[in-house]
Amino acid sequence: MKRIKIDYSKCTGCRHCETACSLKHYENIVSPQRSRIRVFLDEKNDLFFPVLAGPFSEAGCPYRKLEVFVNIGEKEYDACSLCRASCPRRPWFKEPDTEAALTCDFCGDPPDPHCVKVCISGALTFVEL
């Protein structure tokens, strides 16, 4: 089984992945709000974090109360900000016109993720698990 691997240390914040994703799923439309991958900026540390849209859940995450943190390099981040699930607490993985939940589908069957193809920094790779 293949998956998209993200190396946060390589992301430059170019957002080409967002553009490629929206163009793949919506013909002739470049719209990060329609993308199944989003690049978030940690302004304080000047770091970028690509996050893929995962499965949608009607319920808020039960782990949110645990205040789980992730270490990237020497910085610590709230795990919620890097989570790929679409949930009521995080509205950014919803189609803007219909509010339908967006989920990364690896650009079809067979999988051919366009975000990986356009990632010039090597932050996104398609790897076998």
Coordinates of C-alpha atoms in Angstrom, one line a residue:
M1 CA 0.0 0.0 0.0
K2 CA 1.4 3.4 -1.0
R3 CA 0.9 6.6 0.9
I4 CA 2.1 10.2 0.6
K5 CA 5.0 10.9 3.0
I6 CA 5.5 14.5 4.2
D7 CA 8.9 15.8 5.2
Y8 CA 8.0 19.0 7.0
S9 CA 11.7 20.2 7.1
K10 CA 11.7 20.4 3.2
C11 CA 8.5 22.3 2.6
T12 CA 9.2 25.8 1.3
G13 CA 5.6 27.0 1.4
C14 CA 5.3 27.4 -2.4
R15 CA 1.8 25.9 -2.3
H16 CA 2.1 24.3 -5.8
C17 CA 0.6 21.1 -4.2
E18 CA -2.6 23.0 -3.4
T19 CA -2.8 24.4 -6.9
A20 CA -2.2 20.9 -8.5
C21 CA -4.8 19.3 -6.3
S22 CA -7.5 21.8 -7.0
L23 CA -6.8 21.7 -10.8
K24 CA -7.0 17.8 -10.7
H25 CA -10.4 17.8 -8.9
Y26 CA -12.0 20.9 -10.5
E27 CA -11.3 21.5 -14.1
N28 CA -9.7 24.9 -14.8
I29 CA -10.1 26.0 -11.2
V30 CA -7.2 27.1 -9.0
S31 CA -8.5 27.3 -5.5
P32 CA -6.7 26.3 -2.3
Q33 CA -10.1 26.1 -0.6
R34 CA -11.0 23.2 -2.9
S35 CA -7.7 21.4 -2.4
R36 CA -7.3 18.2 -0.4
I37 CA -3.9 19.3 0.8
R38 CA -3.3 22.5 2.7
V39 CA 0.0 24.2 3.6
F40 CA -0.1 26.0 7.0
L41 CA 2.4 28.5 8.1
D42 CA 3.9 28.7 11.6
E43 CA 4.6 32.5 11.4
K44 CA 6.5 32.5 14.7
N45 CA 9.1 30.0 13.5
D46 CA 8.7 30.6 9.8
L47 CA 7.9 27.0 9.0
F48 CA 5.4 25.4 6.6
F49 CA 3.3 22.3 7.2
P50 CA 1.5 20.5 4.4
V51 CA -1.5 18.6 5.8
L52 CA -3.6 16.0 3.7
A53 CA -7.3 15.8 4.1
G54 CA -8.2 12.6 5.9
P55 CA -11.5 11.0 6.8
F56 CA -14.4 13.1 8.1
S57 CA -15.8 12.7 11.5
E58 CA -19.0 14.3 12.9
A59 CA -17.5 14.2 16.4
G60 CA -14.7 16.3 17.8
C61 CA -11.5 14.4 18.5
P62 CA -11.5 12.7 21.9
Y63 CA -7.7 13.1 22.1
R64 CA -8.0 16.9 21.9
K65 CA -8.5 17.0 25.7
L66 CA -5.2 15.3 26.2
E67 CA -3.2 18.2 24.7
V68 CA -1.0 15.9 22.6
F69 CA 2.1 17.6 21.1
V70 CA 4.4 16.7 18.2
N71 CA 8.1 17.7 18.1
I72 CA 9.5 18.8 14.7
G73 CA 13.1 19.6 15.0
E74 CA 13.4 21.5 18.3
K75 CA 9.9 23.0 18.1
E76 CA 6.8 21.6 19.7
Y77 CA 3.3 21.8 18.0
D78 CA -0.2 21.0 19.0
A79 CA -1.0 17.7 17.3
C80 CA -4.5 19.1 16.3
S81 CA -2.8 21.5 13.9
L82 CA -1.1 18.6 12.0
C83 CA -4.0 16.2 12.2
R84 CA -5.4 15.2 8.8
A85 CA -8.9 14.5 9.9
S86 CA -11.8 16.7 8.9
C87 CA -13.9 17.4 12.0
P88 CA -16.3 20.1 13.3
R89 CA -13.4 21.8 15.1
R90 CA -11.4 22.2 11.8
P91 CA -13.5 23.4 8.9
W92 CA -10.7 23.8 6.3
F93 CA -11.3 20.4 4.6
K94 CA -14.7 21.2 3.3
E95 CA -15.8 22.0 -0.2
P96 CA -16.7 25.8 -0.1
D97 CA -19.9 25.6 -2.1
T98 CA -21.5 22.5 -0.6
E99 CA -19.7 22.1 2.7
A100 CA -19.0 18.4 1.7
A101 CA -16.1 16.9 3.4
L102 CA -12.9 16.6 1.3
T103 CA -10.7 13.5 1.5
C104 CA -7.4 12.9 -0.3
D105 CA -8.0 10.2 -2.9
F106 CA -4.4 10.1 -4.2
C107 CA -5.8 11.4 -7.5
G108 CA -7.6 8.3 -8.6
D109 CA -7.2 4.6 -9.2
P110 CA -4.4 3.8 -9.8
P111 CA -3.0 6.3 -7.4
D112 CA -1.2 9.2 -9.1
P113 CA -1.0 12.1 -6.6
H114 CA -0.5 15.4 -8.5
C115 CA 0.7 17.2 -5.4
V116 CA 3.7 14.8 -5.2
K117 CA 4.5 15.4 -8.9
V118 CA 4.7 19.2 -8.5
C119 CA 6.6 19.2 -5.2
I120 CA 10.0 20.6 -6.3
S121 CA 11.4 20.7 -2.8
G122 CA 10.9 17.0 -2.1
A123 CA 8.7 17.5 0.9
L124 CA 6.1 15.2 -0.6
T125 CA 6.9 11.7 -1.8
F126 CA 4.8 8.7 -2.7
V127 CA 6.1 5.7 -0.8
E128 CA 5.3 2.1 -0.2
L129 CA 4.4 1.4 3.5

